[in-house]
């Protein structure tokens, strides 16, 4: 199952380095191979290691659709799980609201 992990502000994809292995290869950490995820850890537009799109406001609602496009249009997943804490909580909620048939789980790990 695909799982997109989104960092908060001021953060970066580096926040997830310790989680990627256990989530993508649980057998190497004493878990079951059936519990593995395809882990996708994009840098949010305008944060971390990515540039801010020119001429477009950045916020939870405007980030949800590009992340959905990444997961479905670019990577080809029909459904995916979404995790976000801090600022991305709004992106995850906004992602799940308009496209509930594609987001199979929305996990918030921080304050909205």
Short mmCIF file of N, CA and C in Angstrom, two decimals:
data_model
loop_
_atom_site.label_atom_id
_atom_site.label_comp_id
_atom_site.label_asym_id
_atom_site.label_seq_id
_atom_site.Cartn_x
_atom_site.Cartn_y
_atom_site.Cartn_z
N UNK A 1 0.83 -1.18 0.00
CA UNK A 1 0.00 0.00 0.00
C UNK A 1 0.88 1.25 0.00
N UNK A 2 0.54 2.23 -0.80
CA UNK A 2 1.28 3.49 -0.80
C UNK A 2 0.91 4.37 0.39
N UNK A 3 1.91 5.05 0.91
CA UNK A 3 1.72 5.95 2.04
C UNK A 3 2.57 7.19 1.81
N UNK A 4 1.93 8.36 1.77
CA UNK A 4 2.66 9.61 1.60
C UNK A 4 2.82 10.26 2.98
N UNK A 5 4.07 10.58 3.32
CA UNK A 5 4.39 11.22 4.60
C UNK A 5 4.77 12.67 4.31
N UNK A 6 4.11 13.61 4.97
CA UNK A 6 4.40 15.02 4.71
C UNK A 6 4.90 15.71 5.97
N UNK A 7 5.99 16.43 5.80
CA UNK A 7 6.64 17.11 6.92
C UNK A 7 5.92 18.41 7.28
N UNK A 8 6.27 18.95 8.42
CA UNK A 8 5.68 20.20 8.87
C UNK A 8 6.63 21.36 8.68
N UNK A 9 6.24 22.51 9.21
CA UNK A 9 7.07 23.70 9.12
C UNK A 9 7.64 24.00 10.50
N UNK A 10 8.85 24.35 10.65
CA UNK A 10 9.88 24.38 9.61
C UNK A 10 10.56 23.02 9.57
N UNK A 11 10.27 22.25 8.63
CA UNK A 11 10.82 20.90 8.59
C UNK A 11 11.24 20.51 7.20
N UNK A 12 11.57 19.23 7.07
CA UNK A 12 11.97 18.70 5.78
C UNK A 12 11.74 17.20 5.76
N UNK A 13 12.01 16.61 4.64
CA UNK A 13 11.87 15.16 4.49
C UNK A 13 12.81 14.40 5.43
N UNK A 14 13.82 15.07 5.94
CA UNK A 14 14.77 14.42 6.86
C UNK A 14 14.09 13.94 8.14
N UNK A 15 12.94 14.51 8.48
CA UNK A 15 12.20 14.09 9.66
C UNK A 15 11.80 12.62 9.61
N UNK A 16 11.74 12.06 8.42
CA UNK A 16 11.23 10.70 8.25
C UNK A 16 12.30 9.64 8.01
N UNK A 17 13.56 10.01 8.08
CA UNK A 17 14.63 9.05 7.77
C UNK A 17 14.53 7.78 8.60
N UNK A 18 14.24 7.89 9.87
CA UNK A 18 14.17 6.70 10.72
C UNK A 18 12.90 5.89 10.51
N UNK A 19 11.87 6.46 9.94
CA UNK A 19 10.60 5.76 9.73
C UNK A 19 10.52 5.03 8.40
N UNK A 20 11.28 5.48 7.41
CA UNK A 20 11.16 4.92 6.06
C UNK A 20 11.49 3.43 6.04
N UNK A 21 12.59 3.02 6.65
CA UNK A 21 12.98 1.61 6.65
C UNK A 21 11.95 0.69 7.27
N UNK A 22 11.53 0.94 8.50
CA UNK A 22 10.52 0.07 9.12
C UNK A 22 9.19 0.04 8.37
N UNK A 23 8.81 1.15 7.76
CA UNK A 23 7.55 1.16 7.02
C UNK A 23 7.66 0.46 5.66
N UNK A 24 8.79 0.61 4.99
CA UNK A 24 8.93 0.03 3.65
C UNK A 24 9.49 -1.39 3.67
N UNK A 25 10.18 -1.77 4.74
CA UNK A 25 10.78 -3.10 4.84
C UNK A 25 10.66 -3.62 6.28
N UNK A 26 9.43 -3.87 6.73
CA UNK A 26 9.25 -4.27 8.13
C UNK A 26 9.94 -5.59 8.48
N UNK A 27 10.13 -6.46 7.52
CA UNK A 27 10.78 -7.75 7.79
C UNK A 27 12.20 -7.54 8.32
N UNK A 28 12.89 -6.53 7.86
CA UNK A 28 14.25 -6.24 8.33
C UNK A 28 14.26 -5.71 9.76
N UNK A 29 13.08 -5.36 10.28
CA UNK A 29 12.97 -4.81 11.62
C UNK A 29 12.15 -5.72 12.53
N UNK A 30 12.00 -6.99 12.14
CA UNK A 30 11.29 -7.96 12.95
C UNK A 30 9.80 -8.05 12.69
N UNK A 31 9.33 -7.33 11.67
CA UNK A 31 7.90 -7.35 11.34
C UNK A 31 7.60 -8.28 10.20
N UNK A 32 6.38 -8.22 9.73
CA UNK A 32 5.91 -9.07 8.63
C UNK A 32 6.03 -8.33 7.29
N UNK A 33 6.53 -9.02 6.26
CA UNK A 33 6.63 -8.38 4.93
C UNK A 33 5.28 -7.90 4.41
N UNK A 34 4.20 -8.53 4.82
CA UNK A 34 2.86 -8.14 4.37
C UNK A 34 2.45 -6.75 4.88
N UNK A 35 3.17 -6.27 5.88
CA UNK A 35 2.85 -4.95 6.45
C UNK A 35 3.60 -3.81 5.79
N UNK A 36 4.30 -4.09 4.70
CA UNK A 36 5.13 -3.07 4.04
C UNK A 36 4.27 -2.05 3.29
N UNK A 37 4.78 -0.82 3.25
CA UNK A 37 4.18 0.27 2.49
C UNK A 37 5.15 0.71 1.40
N UNK A 38 4.61 1.25 0.32
CA UNK A 38 5.41 2.04 -0.61
C UNK A 38 5.43 3.43 0.01
N UNK A 39 6.58 3.88 0.48
CA UNK A 39 6.66 5.15 1.21
C UNK A 39 7.11 6.27 0.28
N UNK A 40 6.31 7.32 0.22
CA UNK A 40 6.61 8.49 -0.59
C UNK A 40 6.74 9.66 0.37
N UNK A 41 7.86 10.39 0.28
CA UNK A 41 8.13 11.49 1.20
C UNK A 41 8.51 12.73 0.38
N UNK A 42 7.50 13.44 -0.13
CA UNK A 42 7.80 14.65 -0.92
C UNK A 42 8.09 15.85 -0.02
N UNK A 43 8.83 16.76 -0.55
CA UNK A 43 9.03 18.04 0.12
C UNK A 43 7.86 18.94 -0.26
N UNK A 44 7.22 19.53 0.73
CA UNK A 44 6.08 20.40 0.44
C UNK A 44 6.52 21.62 -0.36
N UNK A 45 5.72 22.06 -1.31
CA UNK A 45 6.08 23.22 -2.11
C UNK A 45 6.35 24.45 -1.24
N UNK A 46 7.52 25.03 -1.43
CA UNK A 46 7.89 26.22 -0.68
C UNK A 46 8.53 25.94 0.67
N UNK A 47 8.71 24.68 1.01
CA UNK A 47 9.28 24.30 2.30
C UNK A 47 10.40 23.29 2.08
N UNK A 48 11.20 23.10 3.11
CA UNK A 48 12.24 22.09 3.04
C UNK A 48 13.18 22.31 1.88
N UNK A 49 13.25 21.33 0.99
CA UNK A 49 14.17 21.39 -0.13
C UNK A 49 13.51 21.77 -1.45
N UNK A 50 12.28 22.27 -1.41
CA UNK A 50 11.60 22.61 -2.66
C UNK A 50 11.41 24.12 -2.76
N UNK A 51 11.25 24.57 -3.98
CA UNK A 51 11.03 25.99 -4.20
C UNK A 51 9.53 26.30 -4.15
N UNK A 52 9.23 27.56 -3.94
CA UNK A 52 7.84 28.01 -3.91
C UNK A 52 7.39 28.26 -5.35
N UNK A 53 6.23 27.69 -5.74
CA UNK A 53 5.71 27.97 -7.08
C UNK A 53 5.47 29.46 -7.26
N UNK A 54 5.85 29.99 -8.40
CA UNK A 54 5.69 31.42 -8.67
C UNK A 54 4.23 31.76 -8.98
N UNK A 55 3.78 32.84 -8.37
CA UNK A 55 2.46 33.36 -8.66
C UNK A 55 1.31 32.59 -8.05
N UNK A 56 1.59 31.62 -7.20
CA UNK A 56 0.51 30.84 -6.60
C UNK A 56 0.65 30.86 -5.08
N UNK A 57 -0.45 31.08 -4.38
CA UNK A 57 -0.37 31.02 -2.91
C UNK A 57 -0.15 29.58 -2.45
N UNK A 58 0.56 29.43 -1.35
CA UNK A 58 0.83 28.11 -0.79
C UNK A 58 0.07 27.98 0.52
N UNK A 59 -0.65 26.90 0.67
CA UNK A 59 -1.39 26.64 1.90
C UNK A 59 -1.95 25.23 1.85
N UNK A 60 -2.63 24.81 2.91
CA UNK A 60 -3.14 23.44 2.94
C UNK A 60 -4.02 23.08 1.74
N UNK A 61 -4.95 23.96 1.38
CA UNK A 61 -5.85 23.64 0.27
C UNK A 61 -5.12 23.59 -1.06
N UNK A 62 -4.14 24.47 -1.26
CA UNK A 62 -3.44 24.49 -2.54
C UNK A 62 -2.37 23.41 -2.64
N UNK A 63 -2.01 22.79 -1.54
CA UNK A 63 -1.02 21.72 -1.56
C UNK A 63 -1.66 20.35 -1.73
N UNK A 64 -2.89 20.19 -1.30
CA UNK A 64 -3.56 18.89 -1.36
C UNK A 64 -3.66 18.36 -2.79
N UNK A 65 -4.07 19.19 -3.71
CA UNK A 65 -4.27 18.71 -5.08
C UNK A 65 -2.97 18.30 -5.77
N UNK A 66 -1.88 19.07 -5.65
CA UNK A 66 -0.62 18.60 -6.25
C UNK A 66 -0.12 17.30 -5.63
N UNK A 67 -0.32 17.12 -4.32
CA UNK A 67 0.09 15.86 -3.70
C UNK A 67 -0.75 14.71 -4.21
N UNK A 68 -2.05 14.95 -4.40
CA UNK A 68 -2.91 13.91 -4.98
C UNK A 68 -2.47 13.60 -6.41
N UNK A 69 -2.13 14.64 -7.17
CA UNK A 69 -1.65 14.42 -8.54
C UNK A 69 -0.35 13.61 -8.54
N UNK A 70 0.54 13.90 -7.61
CA UNK A 70 1.77 13.12 -7.49
C UNK A 70 1.45 11.65 -7.27
N UNK A 71 0.57 11.39 -6.34
CA UNK A 71 0.27 10.00 -5.97
C UNK A 71 -0.50 9.26 -7.06
N UNK A 72 -1.47 9.93 -7.69
CA UNK A 72 -2.32 9.24 -8.67
C UNK A 72 -1.87 9.45 -10.11
N UNK A 73 -1.61 10.70 -10.48
CA UNK A 73 -1.26 11.00 -11.87
C UNK A 73 0.17 10.65 -12.23
N UNK A 74 1.12 10.94 -11.34
CA UNK A 74 2.53 10.70 -11.63
C UNK A 74 2.95 9.28 -11.25
N UNK A 75 2.61 8.87 -10.02
CA UNK A 75 3.05 7.56 -9.55
C UNK A 75 2.06 6.44 -9.86
N UNK A 76 0.84 6.79 -10.23
CA UNK A 76 -0.13 5.81 -10.70
C UNK A 76 -0.88 5.01 -9.66
N UNK A 77 -0.90 5.45 -8.42
CA UNK A 77 -1.65 4.73 -7.39
C UNK A 77 -3.13 5.09 -7.47
N UNK A 78 -4.00 4.10 -7.33
CA UNK A 78 -5.43 4.35 -7.32
C UNK A 78 -5.89 4.85 -5.95
N UNK A 79 -5.25 4.34 -4.89
CA UNK A 79 -5.56 4.73 -3.52
C UNK A 79 -4.26 4.86 -2.75
N UNK A 80 -4.28 5.67 -1.71
CA UNK A 80 -3.09 5.85 -0.89
C UNK A 80 -3.46 6.35 0.49
N UNK A 81 -2.56 6.12 1.43
CA UNK A 81 -2.70 6.66 2.77
C UNK A 81 -1.94 7.97 2.87
N UNK A 82 -2.37 8.85 3.74
CA UNK A 82 -1.73 10.16 3.86
C UNK A 82 -1.49 10.47 5.33
N UNK A 83 -0.27 10.87 5.66
CA UNK A 83 0.11 11.26 7.01
C UNK A 83 0.59 12.70 6.99
N UNK A 84 0.21 13.45 8.00
CA UNK A 84 0.69 14.82 8.12
C UNK A 84 0.58 15.29 9.55
N UNK A 85 1.48 16.12 9.94
CA UNK A 85 1.45 16.72 11.26
C UNK A 85 1.70 18.20 11.11
N UNK A 86 1.29 18.98 12.11
CA UNK A 86 1.57 20.41 12.05
C UNK A 86 0.81 21.01 10.87
N UNK A 87 1.49 21.74 10.03
CA UNK A 87 0.88 22.41 8.88
C UNK A 87 0.27 21.42 7.88
N UNK A 88 0.90 20.28 7.57
CA UNK A 88 0.32 19.37 6.59
C UNK A 88 -0.98 18.72 7.02
N UNK A 89 -1.34 18.81 8.30
CA UNK A 89 -2.61 18.25 8.73
C UNK A 89 -3.73 18.83 7.89
N UNK A 90 -3.68 20.12 7.63
CA UNK A 90 -4.70 20.74 6.78
C UNK A 90 -4.63 20.22 5.36
N UNK A 91 -3.42 19.98 4.86
CA UNK A 91 -3.28 19.43 3.51
C UNK A 91 -3.88 18.04 3.44
N UNK A 92 -3.61 17.22 4.45
CA UNK A 92 -4.14 15.86 4.45
C UNK A 92 -5.65 15.89 4.55
N UNK A 93 -6.20 16.75 5.44
CA UNK A 93 -7.64 16.85 5.56
C UNK A 93 -8.25 17.36 4.27
N UNK A 94 -7.62 18.36 3.67
CA UNK A 94 -8.11 18.89 2.40
C UNK A 94 -7.96 17.87 1.29
N UNK A 95 -6.94 17.03 1.37
CA UNK A 95 -6.75 15.99 0.37
C UNK A 95 -7.83 14.94 0.48
N UNK A 96 -8.16 14.54 1.69
CA UNK A 96 -9.15 13.48 1.90
C UNK A 96 -10.57 13.96 1.60
N UNK A 97 -10.87 15.22 1.88
CA UNK A 97 -12.24 15.71 1.72
C UNK A 97 -12.74 15.67 0.27
N UNK A 98 -12.01 16.24 -0.71
CA UNK A 98 -12.56 16.25 -2.06
C UNK A 98 -12.35 14.93 -2.82
N UNK A 99 -11.49 14.07 -2.33
CA UNK A 99 -11.16 12.84 -3.05
C UNK A 99 -11.19 11.62 -2.12
N UNK A 100 -12.29 11.42 -1.40
CA UNK A 100 -12.33 10.35 -0.40
C UNK A 100 -12.19 8.96 -0.98
N UNK A 101 -12.48 8.77 -2.25
CA UNK A 101 -12.34 7.44 -2.83
C UNK A 101 -10.89 7.06 -3.06
N UNK A 102 -9.97 8.04 -3.04
CA UNK A 102 -8.55 7.74 -3.28
C UNK A 102 -7.73 7.70 -1.99
N UNK A 103 -8.12 8.44 -0.96
CA UNK A 103 -7.36 8.46 0.28
C UNK A 103 -7.98 7.42 1.22
N UNK A 104 -7.28 6.29 1.40
CA UNK A 104 -7.83 5.20 2.22
C UNK A 104 -7.63 5.42 3.70
N UNK A 105 -6.72 6.29 4.10
CA UNK A 105 -6.52 6.62 5.51
C UNK A 105 -5.87 8.00 5.57
N UNK A 106 -6.29 8.80 6.54
CA UNK A 106 -5.71 10.13 6.74
C UNK A 106 -5.29 10.22 8.20
N UNK A 107 -3.99 10.28 8.42
CA UNK A 107 -3.44 10.23 9.78
C UNK A 107 -2.86 11.60 10.14
N UNK A 108 -3.36 12.18 11.22
CA UNK A 108 -2.84 13.46 11.70
C UNK A 108 -1.99 13.19 12.94
N UNK A 109 -0.75 13.67 12.91
CA UNK A 109 0.15 13.45 14.03
C UNK A 109 0.55 14.74 14.72
N UNK A 110 -0.19 15.80 14.48
CA UNK A 110 0.15 17.08 15.10
C UNK A 110 -1.07 17.94 15.29
N UNK A 111 -0.86 19.11 15.79
CA UNK A 111 -1.94 20.06 16.01
C UNK A 111 -2.36 20.67 14.68
N UNK A 112 -3.68 20.82 14.47
CA UNK A 112 -4.15 21.46 13.23
C UNK A 112 -3.86 22.94 13.24
#
